[in-house]
CSV table of C-alpha atoms in Angstrom, one decimal:
chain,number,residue,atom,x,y,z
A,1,UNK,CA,25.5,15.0,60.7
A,2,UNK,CA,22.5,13.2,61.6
A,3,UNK,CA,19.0,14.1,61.4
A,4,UNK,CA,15.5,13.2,60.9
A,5,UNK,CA,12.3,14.2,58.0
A,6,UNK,CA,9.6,12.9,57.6
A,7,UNK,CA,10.2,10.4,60.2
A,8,UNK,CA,12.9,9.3,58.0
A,9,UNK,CA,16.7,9.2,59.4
A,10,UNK,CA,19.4,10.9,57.6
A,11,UNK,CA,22.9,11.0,57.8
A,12,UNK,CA,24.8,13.4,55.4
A,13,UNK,CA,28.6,13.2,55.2
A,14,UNK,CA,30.9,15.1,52.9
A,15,UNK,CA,34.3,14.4,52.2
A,16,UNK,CA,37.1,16.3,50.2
A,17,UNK,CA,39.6,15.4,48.8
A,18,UNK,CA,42.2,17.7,48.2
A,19,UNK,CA,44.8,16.7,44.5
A,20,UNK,CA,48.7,15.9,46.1
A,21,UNK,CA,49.8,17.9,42.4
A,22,UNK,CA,50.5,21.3,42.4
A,23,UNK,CA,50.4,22.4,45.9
A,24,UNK,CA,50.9,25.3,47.8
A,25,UNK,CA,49.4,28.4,49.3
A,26,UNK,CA,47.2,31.1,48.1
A,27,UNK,CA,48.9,33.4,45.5
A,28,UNK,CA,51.9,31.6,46.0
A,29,UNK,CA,50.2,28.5,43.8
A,30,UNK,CA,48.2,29.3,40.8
A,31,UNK,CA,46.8,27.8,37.4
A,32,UNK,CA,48.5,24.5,35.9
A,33,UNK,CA,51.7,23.1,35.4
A,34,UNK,CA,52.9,21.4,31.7
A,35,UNK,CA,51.5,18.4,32.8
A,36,UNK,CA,48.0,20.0,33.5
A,37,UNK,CA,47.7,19.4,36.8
A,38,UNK,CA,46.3,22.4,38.8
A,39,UNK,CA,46.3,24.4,41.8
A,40,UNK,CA,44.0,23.9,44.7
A,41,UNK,CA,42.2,21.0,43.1
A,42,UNK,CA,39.8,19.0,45.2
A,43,UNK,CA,37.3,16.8,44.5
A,44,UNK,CA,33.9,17.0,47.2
A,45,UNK,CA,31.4,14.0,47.7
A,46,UNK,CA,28.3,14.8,49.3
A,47,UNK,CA,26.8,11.3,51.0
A,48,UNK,CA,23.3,10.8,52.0
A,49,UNK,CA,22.1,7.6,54.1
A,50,UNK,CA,18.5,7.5,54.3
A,51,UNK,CA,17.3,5.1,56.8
A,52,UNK,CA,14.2,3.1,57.7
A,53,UNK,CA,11.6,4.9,59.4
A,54,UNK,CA,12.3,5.1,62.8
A,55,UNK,CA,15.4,2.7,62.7
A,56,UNK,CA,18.7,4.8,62.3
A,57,UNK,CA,20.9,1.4,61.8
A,58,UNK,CA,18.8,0.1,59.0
A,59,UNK,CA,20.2,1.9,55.7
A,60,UNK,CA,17.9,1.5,53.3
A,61,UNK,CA,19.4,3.7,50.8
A,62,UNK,CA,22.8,5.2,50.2
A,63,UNK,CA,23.3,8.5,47.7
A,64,UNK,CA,26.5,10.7,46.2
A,65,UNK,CA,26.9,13.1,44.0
A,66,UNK,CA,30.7,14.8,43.5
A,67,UNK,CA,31.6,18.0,42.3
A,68,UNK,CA,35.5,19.3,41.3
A,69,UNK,CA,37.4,22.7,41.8
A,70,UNK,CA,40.4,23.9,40.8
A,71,UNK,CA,42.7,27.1,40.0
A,72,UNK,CA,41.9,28.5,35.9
A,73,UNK,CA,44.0,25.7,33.5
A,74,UNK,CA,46.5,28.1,31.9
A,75,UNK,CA,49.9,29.7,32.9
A,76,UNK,CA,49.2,32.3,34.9
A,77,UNK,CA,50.7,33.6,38.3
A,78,UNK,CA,50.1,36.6,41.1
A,79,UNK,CA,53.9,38.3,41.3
A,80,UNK,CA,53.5,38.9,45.6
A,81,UNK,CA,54.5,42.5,46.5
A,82,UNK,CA,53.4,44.9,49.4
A,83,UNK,CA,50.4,45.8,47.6
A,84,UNK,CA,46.9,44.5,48.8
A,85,UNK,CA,46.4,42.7,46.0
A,86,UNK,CA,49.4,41.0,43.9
A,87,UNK,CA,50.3,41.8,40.0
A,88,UNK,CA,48.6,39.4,37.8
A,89,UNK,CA,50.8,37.9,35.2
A,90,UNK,CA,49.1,35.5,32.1
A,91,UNK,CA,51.7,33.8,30.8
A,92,UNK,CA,50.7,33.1,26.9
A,93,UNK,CA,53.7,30.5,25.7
A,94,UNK,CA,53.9,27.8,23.7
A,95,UNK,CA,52.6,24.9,25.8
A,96,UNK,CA,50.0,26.7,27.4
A,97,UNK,CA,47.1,25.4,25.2
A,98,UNK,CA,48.7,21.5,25.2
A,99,UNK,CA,48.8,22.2,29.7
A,100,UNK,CA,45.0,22.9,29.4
A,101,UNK,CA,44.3,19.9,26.7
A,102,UNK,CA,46.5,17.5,29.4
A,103,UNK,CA,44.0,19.0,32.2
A,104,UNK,CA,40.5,18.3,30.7
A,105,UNK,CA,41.6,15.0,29.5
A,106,UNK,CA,42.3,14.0,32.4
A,107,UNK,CA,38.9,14.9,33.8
A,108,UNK,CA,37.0,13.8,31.1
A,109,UNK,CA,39.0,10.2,31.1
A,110,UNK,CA,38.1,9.8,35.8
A,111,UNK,CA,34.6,11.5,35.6
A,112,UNK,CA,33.1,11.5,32.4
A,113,UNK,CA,31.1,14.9,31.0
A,114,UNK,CA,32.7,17.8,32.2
A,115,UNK,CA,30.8,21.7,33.1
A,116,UNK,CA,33.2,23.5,33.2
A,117,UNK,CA,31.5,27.0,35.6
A,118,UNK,CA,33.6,29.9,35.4
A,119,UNK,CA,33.2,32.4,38.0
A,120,UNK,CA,35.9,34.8,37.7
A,121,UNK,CA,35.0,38.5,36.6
A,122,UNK,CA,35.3,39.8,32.8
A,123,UNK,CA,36.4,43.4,34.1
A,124,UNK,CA,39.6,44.6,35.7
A,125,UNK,CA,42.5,42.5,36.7
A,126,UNK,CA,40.4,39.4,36.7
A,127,UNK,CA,39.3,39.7,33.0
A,128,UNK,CA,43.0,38.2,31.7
A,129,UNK,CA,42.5,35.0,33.4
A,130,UNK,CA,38.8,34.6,31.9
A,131,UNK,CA,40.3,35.5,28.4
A,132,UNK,CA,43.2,33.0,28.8
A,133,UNK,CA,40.7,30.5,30.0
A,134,UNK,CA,37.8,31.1,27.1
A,135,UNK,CA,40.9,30.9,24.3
A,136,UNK,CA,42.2,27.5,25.6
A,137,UNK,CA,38.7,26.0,25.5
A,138,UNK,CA,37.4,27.9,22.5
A,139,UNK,CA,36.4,25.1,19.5
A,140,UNK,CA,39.3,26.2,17.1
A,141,UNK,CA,41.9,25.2,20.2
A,142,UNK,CA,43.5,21.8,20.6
A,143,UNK,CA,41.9,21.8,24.1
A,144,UNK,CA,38.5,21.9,23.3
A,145,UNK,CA,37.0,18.6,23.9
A,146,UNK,CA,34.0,16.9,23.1
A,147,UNK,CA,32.9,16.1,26.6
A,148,UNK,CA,33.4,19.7,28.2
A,149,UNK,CA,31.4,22.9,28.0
A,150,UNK,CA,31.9,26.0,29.3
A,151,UNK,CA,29.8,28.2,31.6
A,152,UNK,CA,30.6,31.6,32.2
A,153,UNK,CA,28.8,33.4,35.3
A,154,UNK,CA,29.1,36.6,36.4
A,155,UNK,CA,29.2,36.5,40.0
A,156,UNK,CA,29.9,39.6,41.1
A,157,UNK,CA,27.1,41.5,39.0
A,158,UNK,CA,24.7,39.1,39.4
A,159,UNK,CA,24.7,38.6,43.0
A,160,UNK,CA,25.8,42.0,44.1
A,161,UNK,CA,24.0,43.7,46.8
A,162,UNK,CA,24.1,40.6,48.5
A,163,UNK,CA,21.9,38.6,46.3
A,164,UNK,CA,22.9,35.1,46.3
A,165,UNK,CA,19.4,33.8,45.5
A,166,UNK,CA,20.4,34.4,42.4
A,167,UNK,CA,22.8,31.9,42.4
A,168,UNK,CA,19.7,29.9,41.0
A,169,UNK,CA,19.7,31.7,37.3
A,170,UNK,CA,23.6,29.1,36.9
A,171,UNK,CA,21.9,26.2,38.4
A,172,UNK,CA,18.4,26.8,36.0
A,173,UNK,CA,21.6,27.1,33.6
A,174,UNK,CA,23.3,24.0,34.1
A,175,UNK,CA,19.9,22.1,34.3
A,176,UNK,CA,20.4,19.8,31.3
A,177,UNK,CA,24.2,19.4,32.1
A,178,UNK,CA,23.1,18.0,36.1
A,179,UNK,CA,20.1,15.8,34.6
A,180,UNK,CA,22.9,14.6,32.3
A,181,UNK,CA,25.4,13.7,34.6
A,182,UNK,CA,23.1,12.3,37.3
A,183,UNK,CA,24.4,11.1,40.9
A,184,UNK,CA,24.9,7.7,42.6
A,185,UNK,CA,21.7,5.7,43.8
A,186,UNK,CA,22.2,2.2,45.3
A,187,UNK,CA,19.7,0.6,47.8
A,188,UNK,CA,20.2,-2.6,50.3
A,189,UNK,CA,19.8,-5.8,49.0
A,190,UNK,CA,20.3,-5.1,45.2
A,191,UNK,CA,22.9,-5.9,43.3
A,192,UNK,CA,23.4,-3.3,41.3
A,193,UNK,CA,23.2,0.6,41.7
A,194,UNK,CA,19.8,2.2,40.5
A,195,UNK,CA,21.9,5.6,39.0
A,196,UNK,CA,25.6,6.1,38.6
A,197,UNK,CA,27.1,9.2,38.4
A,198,UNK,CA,28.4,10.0,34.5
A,199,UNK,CA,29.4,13.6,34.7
A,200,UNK,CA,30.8,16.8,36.8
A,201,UNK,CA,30.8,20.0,36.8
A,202,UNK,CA,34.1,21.5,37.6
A,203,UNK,CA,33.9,25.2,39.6
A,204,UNK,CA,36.7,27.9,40.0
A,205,UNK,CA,37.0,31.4,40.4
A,206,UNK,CA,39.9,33.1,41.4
A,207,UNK,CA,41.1,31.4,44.9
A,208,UNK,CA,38.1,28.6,44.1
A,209,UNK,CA,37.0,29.4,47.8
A,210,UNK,CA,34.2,32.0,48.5
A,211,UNK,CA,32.1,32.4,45.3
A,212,UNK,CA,33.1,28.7,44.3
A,213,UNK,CA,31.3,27.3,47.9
A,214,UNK,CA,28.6,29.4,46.9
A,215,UNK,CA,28.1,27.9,43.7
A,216,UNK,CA,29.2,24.1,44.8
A,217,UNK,CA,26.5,24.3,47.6
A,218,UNK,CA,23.9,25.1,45.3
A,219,UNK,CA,24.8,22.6,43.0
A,220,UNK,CA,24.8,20.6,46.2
A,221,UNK,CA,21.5,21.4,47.4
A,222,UNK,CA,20.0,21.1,43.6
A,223,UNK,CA,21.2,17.7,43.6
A,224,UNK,CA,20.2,16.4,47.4
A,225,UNK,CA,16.7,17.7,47.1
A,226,UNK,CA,16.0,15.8,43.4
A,227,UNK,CA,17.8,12.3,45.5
A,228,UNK,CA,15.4,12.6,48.7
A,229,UNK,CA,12.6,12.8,46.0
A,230,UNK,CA,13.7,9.5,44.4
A,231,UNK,CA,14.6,7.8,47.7
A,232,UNK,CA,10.7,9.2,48.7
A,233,UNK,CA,11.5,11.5,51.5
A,234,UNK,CA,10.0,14.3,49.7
A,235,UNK,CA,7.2,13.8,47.7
């Protein structure tokens, strides 16, 4: 999409990128495998070409930033029956803790600095996912790593009755972490990019659809307004 402020031009692209591990449907594909790779992961880049003013062809500067999702790292699956919603099943085995370690590694070792932004609810069926989740990451755990942090949110409480303004109170959250972590910069002409990108934050709730794009796109929006600033399209 194309568009024009401040007499600048700007086209914004965004590509996904969905992981060829682990896939499948909804309910039918859930959390990770023994190697740790999960569910419905996908990687999103969010492109910005900011152009002269007035000349659309002339790029003067070129901006990402990338954000990750995928399904909760542990064993757990949705048993399908007749029943609106599935039986939830956490499987707690031996392995499950050494899946979870195999999974942040491997997002620590391609992006660097990892948020991890839970989503999921601590009540009802929900709640045994976000326990699994917390005990693979907590400190005593193999899977802990020095480059991930968790971030629990509660959605559903804090956004109820249609609130998703509120979505700001886990981006004010994740401030530090997003300063941190940065987002591509590279002009025309130079020979090396102002900013690179050296972290991501890494969404899921349950599915890793609805409250996840909620989330994603604020993170999104965060991030675009802070790079039209620097590339002096805002002041």
């Amino acid at each position: 999409r194309t568009t024009t402020i401040n007499r600048r031009n700007i086209t914004l692209c965004v590509i996904s990128r969905r992981s060829r591990f682990r896939a499948g449907t909804r309910y039918f594909r859930r959390g990770s495998d023994a190697s740790g790779h999960v569910a419905n992961f996908n990687e999103t880049e969010q492109i910005a070409l900011v152009s002269s003013p007035g000349i659309a062809e002339d790029v003067q500067t070129t901006l990402s930033f990338v954000q990750i999702r995928g399904s909760v790292p542990v064993f757990w699956a949705e048993v399908n029956t007749l029943r609106y919603k599935p039986d939830l099943v956490v499987m707690d085995v031996p392995g499950a803790t050494e899946a979870a370690r195999r999974h942040l590694q491997e997002q620590v070792a391609l992006y660097g600095d990892t948020s991890l932004v839970n989503l999921v609810d601590h009540k009802g069926r929900e709640q045994h996912v976000k326990a699994a989740y917390e005990r693979a990451v907590a400190p005593e755990e193999k899977a802990a790593l020095e480059k991930v942090a968790y971030h629990y949110f509660d959605f559903h409480n804090e956004c109820k009755h249609m609130r998703w303004d509120r979505i700001s109170l886990l981006v004010d959250s994740l401030t530090e972490d997003l300063e941190r972590d940065g987002y591509f910069h590279v002009t025309a002409g130079a020979p090396d990019p102002v900013h690179w990108q050296l972290g991501v934050v890494r969404t899921n709730c349950m599915d890793n659809l609805d409250r996840t794009n909620v989330a994603q796109a604020a993170f999104a929006k965060h991030t675009l307004n802070k790079q039209l600033r620097t590339a002096g399209v805002f002041r």
